[in-house]
Amino acid sequence: MSKKVTIGIVCAVIAVVIAIVIIGILVNSYKKLSSDEVGIMYDTFQKVLGTETLKEGLHRGPPGFEYIIFPSVFKSITFDDLQCLNRDAVEIVLDVTYQYKVRASNLTDVIRDFRNYTGYLKVLKLAGRSALHESCSKFNTAQFQAERGAFQEHVEKTLKARYNGLNTDINGLQVSNIARPEEYEKAIRSKERAREDIAVAKNERPRLVTEADTELREAETQAEIIKDKALSDARILYNRANLEAEAIVTQYQMEAEAYQNVLSESGLNFTVDGFLAFLGIRVISDASNPVYVSLQSPARSSYTKQGTT
Ligand SMILES: *[C@@H]1O[C@H](CO)[C@@H](O)[C@H](O)[C@H]1NC(C)=O
Ligand SMILES: *[C@@H]1O[C@H](CO)[C@@H](O)[C@H](O)[C@H]1NC(C)=O
Ligand SMILES: *[C@@H]1O[C@H](CO)[C@@H](O)[C@H](O)[C@H]1NC(C)=O
């Protein structure tokens, strides 16, 4: 009885253990892939890689297998502030984003080449960077300014060619920023400003020339007026001075004749000119106001005349 019971218990335990092992093996043989994954089975004990690319769902494989999993949807790679040299050897800074997806049908090739997703992504990024540098070097600075669309197309074409060899598709590419170095931008801006300033100056020139011409003509007219007035004033003054001088001379001549008459009668003898000189000196030295008389120096010339005769 007790022996039978013991055997029965042992059998039950064995059965339970076997059941647990079977369940364990079964559980270990089924693994799930989610909807955004594709994968290939890898037998970790036998080190054997599966040949079939599996999609979302529960799949049975050798006990204790693993999936080598890749995304089944497009993922993004972004390059921020990627620096490259363009055809003019000017440094360009790029922000580029694009979407990639591994070709599920070639997944075994990819895994043989890159082992797993980590290794694959690393190579994708290097290839992308290299494609961007290549495109960058094909465009000069002016083209970066004027032909951004063409640049984007070129980048996309180059990337597609490179990623084709990596069994990867590209879907959409965005070049969100193309920046030239700050120094270069500054130089461009100041050149633009200078160009505008020159245009403004050119537009202003006829107006300024007209203004200057008008001013010149005004000044010339003004000068004429001033000159005419000065000449007329001078003529008036000259005539007045002449009249005054004549009046004075006449007056003195009359006086002189009168004196001469007086003197002749008293026996003294003078020439009219000599007497006038004498008289002039006397009158001028007596005068309280300045007196202007137009006289030769008759005293001297008449003395010399007398001396020679
Ligand atoms: C990718 O797979 C296709 C067939 O599915 C095959 O024709 C092609 O050669 C493979 N490409 C590479 C690069 O292995
Ligand atoms: C891929 O393999 C490398 C080394 O071979 C390992 O360090 C890394 O964790 C693996 N990545 C994934 C996602 O399994
Ligand atoms: C004085 O005058 C008279 C007549 O004018 C003249 O004939 C005479 O020679 C004069 N005398 C002297 C000394 O000059």
mmCIF file of N, CA, C and O in Angstrom, residues 54-121:
data_model
loop_
_atom_site.group_PDB
_atom_site.id
_atom_site.type_symbol
_atom_site.label_atom_id
_atom_site.label_comp_id
_atom_site.label_asym_id
_atom_site.label_seq_id
_atom_site.Cartn_x
_atom_site.Cartn_y
_atom_site.Cartn_z
ATOM 1 N N LEU A 54 10.555 37.271 -40.652
ATOM 2 C CA LEU A 54 9.263 37.112 -39.999
ATOM 3 C C LEU A 54 8.659 38.466 -39.670
ATOM 4 O O LEU A 54 9.358 39.413 -39.322
ATOM 5 N N LYS A 55 7.297 38.489 -39.817
ATOM 6 C CA LYS A 55 6.605 39.745 -39.529
ATOM 7 C C LYS A 55 5.930 39.621 -38.174
ATOM 8 O O LYS A 55 6.116 38.639 -37.444
ATOM 9 N N GLU A 56 5.092 40.627 -37.871
ATOM 10 C CA GLU A 56 4.376 40.691 -36.604
ATOM 11 C C GLU A 56 3.683 39.364 -36.269
ATOM 12 O O GLU A 56 3.158 38.710 -37.160
ATOM 13 N N GLY A 57 3.697 38.954 -34.952
ATOM 14 C CA GLY A 57 2.960 37.770 -34.525
ATOM 15 C C GLY A 57 3.812 36.822 -33.698
ATOM 16 O O GLY A 57 4.979 37.109 -33.389
ATOM 17 N N LEU A 58 3.187 35.661 -33.336
ATOM 18 C CA LEU A 58 3.857 34.648 -32.513
ATOM 19 C C LEU A 58 4.431 33.582 -33.435
ATOM 20 O O LEU A 58 3.743 33.082 -34.311
ATOM 21 N N HIS A 59 5.698 33.304 -33.281
ATOM 22 C CA HIS A 59 6.332 32.323 -34.160
ATOM 23 C C HIS A 59 7.048 31.287 -33.316
ATOM 24 O O HIS A 59 7.555 31.592 -32.251
ATOM 25 N N ARG A 60 7.056 30.033 -33.870
ATOM 26 C CA ARG A 60 7.729 28.958 -33.135
ATOM 27 C C ARG A 60 9.071 28.691 -33.793
ATOM 28 O O ARG A 60 9.195 28.630 -34.997
ATOM 29 N N GLY A 61 10.088 28.541 -32.918
ATOM 30 C CA GLY A 61 11.414 28.262 -33.451
ATOM 31 C C GLY A 61 12.097 27.251 -32.569
ATOM 32 O O GLY A 61 11.466 26.672 -31.665
ATOM 33 N N PRO A 62 13.377 27.007 -32.773
ATOM 34 C CA PRO A 62 14.116 26.073 -31.923
ATOM 35 C C PRO A 62 14.146 26.605 -30.494
ATOM 36 O O PRO A 62 14.135 27.818 -30.303
ATOM 37 N N PRO A 63 14.161 25.700 -29.505
ATOM 38 C CA PRO A 63 14.107 26.144 -28.105
ATOM 39 C C PRO A 63 15.200 27.163 -27.813
ATOM 40 O O PRO A 63 16.335 27.003 -28.245
ATOM 41 N N GLY A 64 14.787 28.221 -27.080
ATOM 42 C CA GLY A 64 15.746 29.235 -26.641
ATOM 43 C C GLY A 64 16.254 30.126 -27.752
ATOM 44 O O GLY A 64 17.269 30.798 -27.611
ATOM 45 N N PHE A 65 15.500 30.222 -28.884
ATOM 46 C CA PHE A 65 15.980 31.098 -29.973
ATOM 47 C C PHE A 65 15.748 32.567 -29.621
ATOM 48 O O PHE A 65 15.019 32.902 -28.702
ATOM 49 N N GLU A 66 16.388 33.424 -30.397
ATOM 50 C CA GLU A 66 16.177 34.879 -30.253
ATOM 51 C C GLU A 66 15.833 35.450 -31.621
ATOM 52 O O GLU A 66 16.142 34.843 -32.643
ATOM 53 N N TYR A 67 15.198 36.584 -31.606
ATOM 54 C CA TYR A 67 15.023 37.306 -32.859
ATOM 55 C C TYR A 67 16.132 38.337 -33.001
ATOM 56 O O TYR A 67 16.525 38.959 -32.024
ATOM 57 N N ILE A 68 16.574 38.496 -34.213
ATOM 58 C CA ILE A 68 17.355 39.716 -34.506
ATOM 59 C C ILE A 68 16.354 40.664 -35.152
ATOM 60 O O ILE A 68 15.854 40.401 -36.249
ATOM 61 N N ILE A 69 16.024 41.722 -34.421
ATOM 62 C CA ILE A 69 14.864 42.550 -34.775
ATOM 63 C C ILE A 69 15.289 43.850 -35.460
ATOM 64 O O ILE A 69 16.253 44.505 -35.053
ATOM 65 N N PHE A 70 14.544 44.195 -36.508
ATOM 66 C CA PHE A 70 14.716 45.488 -37.189
ATOM 67 C C PHE A 70 13.364 46.181 -37.236
ATOM 68 O O PHE A 70 12.326 45.515 -37.238
ATOM 69 N N PRO A 71 13.332 47.520 -37.320
ATOM 70 C CA PRO A 71 12.044 48.213 -37.447
ATOM 71 C C PRO A 71 11.440 47.887 -38.813
ATOM 72 O O PRO A 71 12.167 47.829 -39.821
ATOM 73 N N SER A 72 10.108 47.705 -38.838
ATOM 74 C CA SER A 72 9.439 47.450 -40.114
ATOM 75 C C SER A 72 8.804 48.723 -40.663
ATOM 76 O O SER A 72 8.123 48.682 -41.693
ATOM 77 N N VAL A 73 8.990 49.824 -39.974
ATOM 78 C CA VAL A 73 8.422 51.112 -40.428
ATOM 79 C C VAL A 73 9.572 52.080 -40.692
ATOM 80 O O VAL A 73 10.705 51.829 -40.289
ATOM 81 N N PHE A 74 9.222 53.177 -41.398
ATOM 82 C CA PHE A 74 10.265 54.183 -41.678
ATOM 83 C C PHE A 74 10.695 54.879 -40.389
ATOM 84 O O PHE A 74 9.864 55.256 -39.558
ATOM 85 N N LYS A 75 11.973 55.022 -40.237
ATOM 86 C CA LYS A 75 12.543 55.760 -39.094
ATOM 87 C C LYS A 75 13.352 56.927 -39.645
ATOM 88 O O LYS A 75 13.768 56.911 -40.801
ATOM 89 N N SER A 76 13.606 57.921 -38.774
ATOM 90 C CA SER A 76 14.317 59.125 -39.226
ATOM 91 C C SER A 76 15.785 59.116 -38.815
ATOM 92 O O SER A 76 16.130 58.626 -37.741
ATOM 93 N N ILE A 77 16.575 59.655 -39.690
ATOM 94 C CA ILE A 77 17.955 60.000 -39.321
ATOM 95 C C ILE A 77 18.080 61.503 -39.514
ATOM 96 O O ILE A 77 17.654 62.048 -40.542
ATOM 97 N N THR A 78 18.607 62.183 -38.507
ATOM 98 C CA THR A 78 18.731 63.644 -38.569
ATOM 99 C C THR A 78 20.181 64.055 -38.400
ATOM 100 O O THR A 78 20.867 63.530 -37.520
ATOM 101 N N PHE A 79 20.604 64.954 -39.268
ATOM 102 C CA PHE A 79 21.922 65.573 -39.080
ATOM 103 C C PHE A 79 21.694 67.037 -38.728
ATOM 104 O O PHE A 79 21.121 67.782 -39.522
ATOM 105 N N ASP A 80 22.098 67.406 -37.539
ATOM 106 C CA ASP A 80 21.990 68.813 -37.120
ATOM 107 C C ASP A 80 23.354 69.465 -37.223
ATOM 108 O O ASP A 80 24.339 68.915 -36.743
ATOM 109 N N ASP A 81 23.352 70.634 -37.855
ATOM 110 C CA ASP A 81 24.600 71.404 -37.949
ATOM 111 C C ASP A 81 25.736 70.588 -38.550
ATOM 112 O O ASP A 81 26.874 70.638 -38.065
ATOM 113 N N LEU A 82 25.414 69.825 -39.568
ATOM 114 C CA LEU A 82 26.479 69.081 -40.262
ATOM 115 C C LEU A 82 27.325 70.080 -41.066
ATOM 116 O O LEU A 82 26.796 70.846 -41.849
ATOM 117 N N GLN A 83 28.614 70.059 -40.836
ATOM 118 C CA GLN A 83 29.494 71.002 -41.531
ATOM 119 C C GLN A 83 30.164 70.321 -42.714
ATOM 120 O O GLN A 83 30.680 69.217 -42.569
ATOM 121 N N CYS A 84 30.102 70.993 -43.869
ATOM 122 C CA CYS A 84 30.768 70.432 -45.035
ATOM 123 C C CYS A 84 31.361 71.572 -45.847
ATOM 124 O O CYS A 84 31.005 72.726 -45.660
ATOM 125 N N LEU A 85 32.253 71.233 -46.752
ATOM 126 C CA LEU A 85 32.862 72.259 -47.604
ATOM 127 C C LEU A 85 32.221 72.195 -48.983
ATOM 128 O O LEU A 85 32.078 71.115 -49.549
ATOM 129 N N ASN A 86 31.841 73.358 -49.506
ATOM 130 C CA ASN A 86 31.227 73.350 -50.826
ATOM 131 C C ASN A 86 32.298 73.460 -51.911
ATOM 132 O O ASN A 86 33.491 73.378 -51.615
ATOM 133 N N ARG A 87 31.875 73.641 -53.169
ATOM 134 C CA ARG A 87 32.840 73.621 -54.270
ATOM 135 C C ARG A 87 33.821 74.779 -54.199
ATOM 136 O O ARG A 87 34.928 74.706 -54.710
ATOM 137 N N ASP A 88 33.389 75.894 -53.552
ATOM 138 C CA ASP A 88 34.299 77.033 -53.375
ATOM 139 C C ASP A 88 35.131 76.885 -52.116
ATOM 140 O O ASP A 88 35.782 77.843 -51.693
ATOM 141 N N ALA A 89 35.047 75.714 -51.469
ATOM 142 C CA ALA A 89 35.754 75.472 -50.202
ATOM 143 C C ALA A 89 35.272 76.409 -49.101
ATOM 144 O O ALA A 89 36.006 76.732 -48.180
ATOM 145 N N VAL A 90 34.011 76.868 -49.243
ATOM 146 C CA VAL A 90 33.393 77.649 -48.160
ATOM 147 C C VAL A 90 32.632 76.677 -47.272
ATOM 148 O O VAL A 90 31.984 75.757 -47.757
ATOM 149 N N GLU A 91 32.732 76.892 -45.967
ATOM 150 C CA GLU A 91 32.086 75.957 -45.053
ATOM 151 C C GLU A 91 30.574 76.213 -45.030
ATOM 152 O O GLU A 91 30.136 77.357 -44.938
ATOM 153 N N ILE A 92 29.817 75.128 -45.139
ATOM 154 C CA ILE A 92 28.354 75.216 -45.145
ATOM 155 C C ILE A 92 27.848 74.382 -43.975
ATOM 156 O O ILE A 92 28.414 73.334 -43.664
ATOM 157 N N VAL A 93 26.809 74.893 -43.316
ATOM 158 C CA VAL A 93 26.225 74.151 -42.200
ATOM 159 C C VAL A 93 24.820 73.703 -42.606
ATOM 160 O O VAL A 93 24.011 74.520 -43.026
ATOM 161 N N LEU A 94 24.570 72.401 -42.482
ATOM 162 C CA LEU A 94 23.310 71.830 -42.978
ATOM 163 C C LEU A 94 22.508 71.178 -41.855
ATOM 164 O O LEU A 94 23.087 70.588 -40.943
ATOM 165 N N ASP A 95 21.181 71.302 -41.945
ATOM 166 C CA ASP A 95 20.282 70.500 -41.119
ATOM 167 C C ASP A 95 19.484 69.629 -42.087
ATOM 168 O O ASP A 95 18.725 70.155 -42.899
ATOM 169 N N VAL A 96 19.670 68.329 -41.985
ATOM 170 C CA VAL A 96 19.006 67.423 -42.933
ATOM 171 C C VAL A 96 18.353 66.275 -42.164
ATOM 172 O O VAL A 96 18.926 65.740 -41.218
ATOM 173 N N THR A 97 17.128 65.920 -42.586
ATOM 174 C CA THR A 97 16.435 64.775 -42.002
ATOM 175 C C THR A 97 15.895 63.920 -43.142
ATOM 176 O O THR A 97 15.439 64.470 -44.144
ATOM 177 N N TYR A 98 15.992 62.583 -43.003
ATOM 178 C CA TYR A 98 15.356 61.718 -43.997
ATOM 179 C C TYR A 98 14.889 60.436 -43.324
ATOM 180 O O TYR A 98 15.292 60.110 -42.209
ATOM 181 N N GLN A 99 13.997 59.728 -44.015
ATOM 182 C CA GLN A 99 13.403 58.522 -43.471
ATOM 183 C C GLN A 99 13.927 57.301 -44.235
ATOM 184 O O GLN A 99 14.023 57.340 -45.457
ATOM 185 N N TYR A 100 14.240 56.242 -43.500
ATOM 186 C CA TYR A 100 14.824 55.055 -44.124
ATOM 187 C C TYR A 100 14.097 53.821 -43.587
ATOM 188 O O TYR A 100 13.491 53.846 -42.503
ATOM 189 N N LYS A 101 14.168 52.763 -44.344
ATOM 190 C CA LYS A 101 13.608 51.476 -43.893
ATOM 191 C C LYS A 101 14.393 50.357 -44.556
ATOM 192 O O LYS A 101 14.682 50.424 -45.758
ATOM 193 N N VAL A 102 14.721 49.349 -43.756
ATOM 194 C CA VAL A 102 15.464 48.232 -44.316
ATOM 195 C C VAL A 102 14.537 47.435 -45.238
ATOM 196 O O VAL A 102 13.328 47.366 -45.006
ATOM 197 N N ARG A 103 15.097 46.881 -46.320
ATOM 198 C CA ARG A 103 14.277 46.034 -47.207
ATOM 199 C C ARG A 103 14.134 44.669 -46.549
ATOM 200 O O ARG A 103 15.115 43.922 -46.428
ATOM 201 N N ALA A 104 12.904 44.343 -46.138
ATOM 202 C CA ALA A 104 12.679 43.109 -45.379
ATOM 203 C C ALA A 104 13.151 41.877 -46.159
ATOM 204 O O ALA A 104 13.689 40.928 -45.586
ATOM 205 N N SER A 105 13.004 41.917 -47.484
ATOM 206 C CA SER A 105 13.358 40.745 -48.287
ATOM 207 C C SER A 105 14.860 40.458 -48.260
ATOM 208 O O SER A 105 15.287 39.339 -48.536
ATOM 209 N N ASN A 106 15.670 41.481 -47.938
ATOM 210 C CA ASN A 106 17.128 41.287 -47.916
ATOM 211 C C ASN A 106 17.681 41.289 -46.484
ATOM 212 O O ASN A 106 18.878 41.473 -46.287
ATOM 213 N N LEU A 107 16.792 41.038 -45.513
ATOM 214 C CA LEU A 107 17.212 41.193 -44.119
ATOM 215 C C LEU A 107 18.372 40.263 -43.749
ATOM 216 O O LEU A 107 19.269 40.659 -43.001
ATOM 217 N N THR A 108 18.331 39.029 -44.283
ATOM 218 C CA THR A 108 19.439 38.104 -43.931
ATOM 219 C C THR A 108 20.783 38.654 -44.406
ATOM 220 O O THR A 108 21.770 38.599 -43.673
ATOM 221 N N ASP A 109 20.792 39.237 -45.636
ATOM 222 C CA ASP A 109 22.049 39.856 -46.122
ATOM 223 C C ASP A 109 22.508 40.949 -45.163
ATOM 224 O O ASP A 109 23.682 41.048 -44.822
ATOM 225 N N VAL A 110 21.530 41.765 -44.770
ATOM 226 C CA VAL A 110 21.855 42.899 -43.884
ATOM 227 C C VAL A 110 22.443 42.389 -42.580
ATOM 228 O O VAL A 110 23.451 42.902 -42.082
ATOM 229 N N ILE A 111 21.814 41.328 -42.031
ATOM 230 C CA ILE A 111 22.293 40.815 -40.742
ATOM 231 C C ILE A 111 23.665 40.170 -40.898
ATOM 232 O O ILE A 111 24.537 40.322 -40.046
ATOM 233 N N ARG A 112 23.880 39.501 -42.012
ATOM 234 C CA ARG A 112 25.220 38.944 -42.244
ATOM 235 C C ARG A 112 26.262 40.054 -42.316
ATOM 236 O O ARG A 112 27.379 39.924 -41.835
ATOM 237 N N ASP A 113 25.857 41.187 -42.946
ATOM 238 C CA ASP A 113 26.819 42.289 -43.097
ATOM 239 C C ASP A 113 27.034 43.076 -41.801
ATOM 240 O O ASP A 113 28.155 43.455 -41.479
ATOM 241 N N PHE A 114 25.923 43.299 -41.064
ATOM 242 C CA PHE A 114 26.033 44.254 -39.941
ATOM 243 C C PHE A 114 25.673 43.667 -38.587
ATOM 244 O O PHE A 114 25.576 44.385 -37.627
ATOM 245 N N ARG A 115 25.399 42.398 -38.506
ATOM 246 C CA ARG A 115 25.152 41.656 -37.264
ATOM 247 C C ARG A 115 23.784 41.972 -36.655
ATOM 248 O O ARG A 115 22.979 41.077 -36.467
ATOM 249 N N ASN A 116 23.529 43.224 -36.341
ATOM 250 C CA ASN A 116 22.226 43.573 -35.761
ATOM 251 C C ASN A 116 21.876 45.027 -36.102
ATOM 252 O O ASN A 116 22.618 45.712 -36.818
ATOM 253 N N TYR A 117 20.765 45.504 -35.552
ATOM 254 C CA TYR A 117 20.257 46.830 -35.903
ATOM 255 C C TYR A 117 21.254 47.925 -35.513
ATOM 256 O O TYR A 117 21.445 48.906 -36.243
ATOM 257 N N THR A 118 21.907 47.753 -34.379
ATOM 258 C CA THR A 118 22.869 48.756 -33.905
ATOM 259 C C THR A 118 23.996 48.957 -34.939
ATOM 260 O O THR A 118 24.304 50.100 -35.321
ATOM 261 N N GLY A 119 24.557 47.818 -35.368
ATOM 262 C CA GLY A 119 25.653 47.912 -36.336
ATOM 263 C C GLY A 119 25.179 48.484 -37.658
ATOM 264 O O GLY A 119 25.877 49.298 -38.301
ATOM 265 N N TYR A 120 23.977 48.115 -38.065
ATOM 266 C CA TYR A 120 23.388 48.581 -39.326
ATOM 267 C C TYR A 120 23.188 50.095 -39.296
ATOM 268 O O TYR A 120 23.571 50.817 -40.214
ATOM 269 N N LEU A 121 22.603 50.578 -38.181
ATOM 270 C CA LEU A 121 22.297 52.014 -38.071
ATOM 271 C C LEU A 121 23.585 52.843 -38.108
ATOM 272 O O LEU A 121 23.625 53.921 -38.715
#
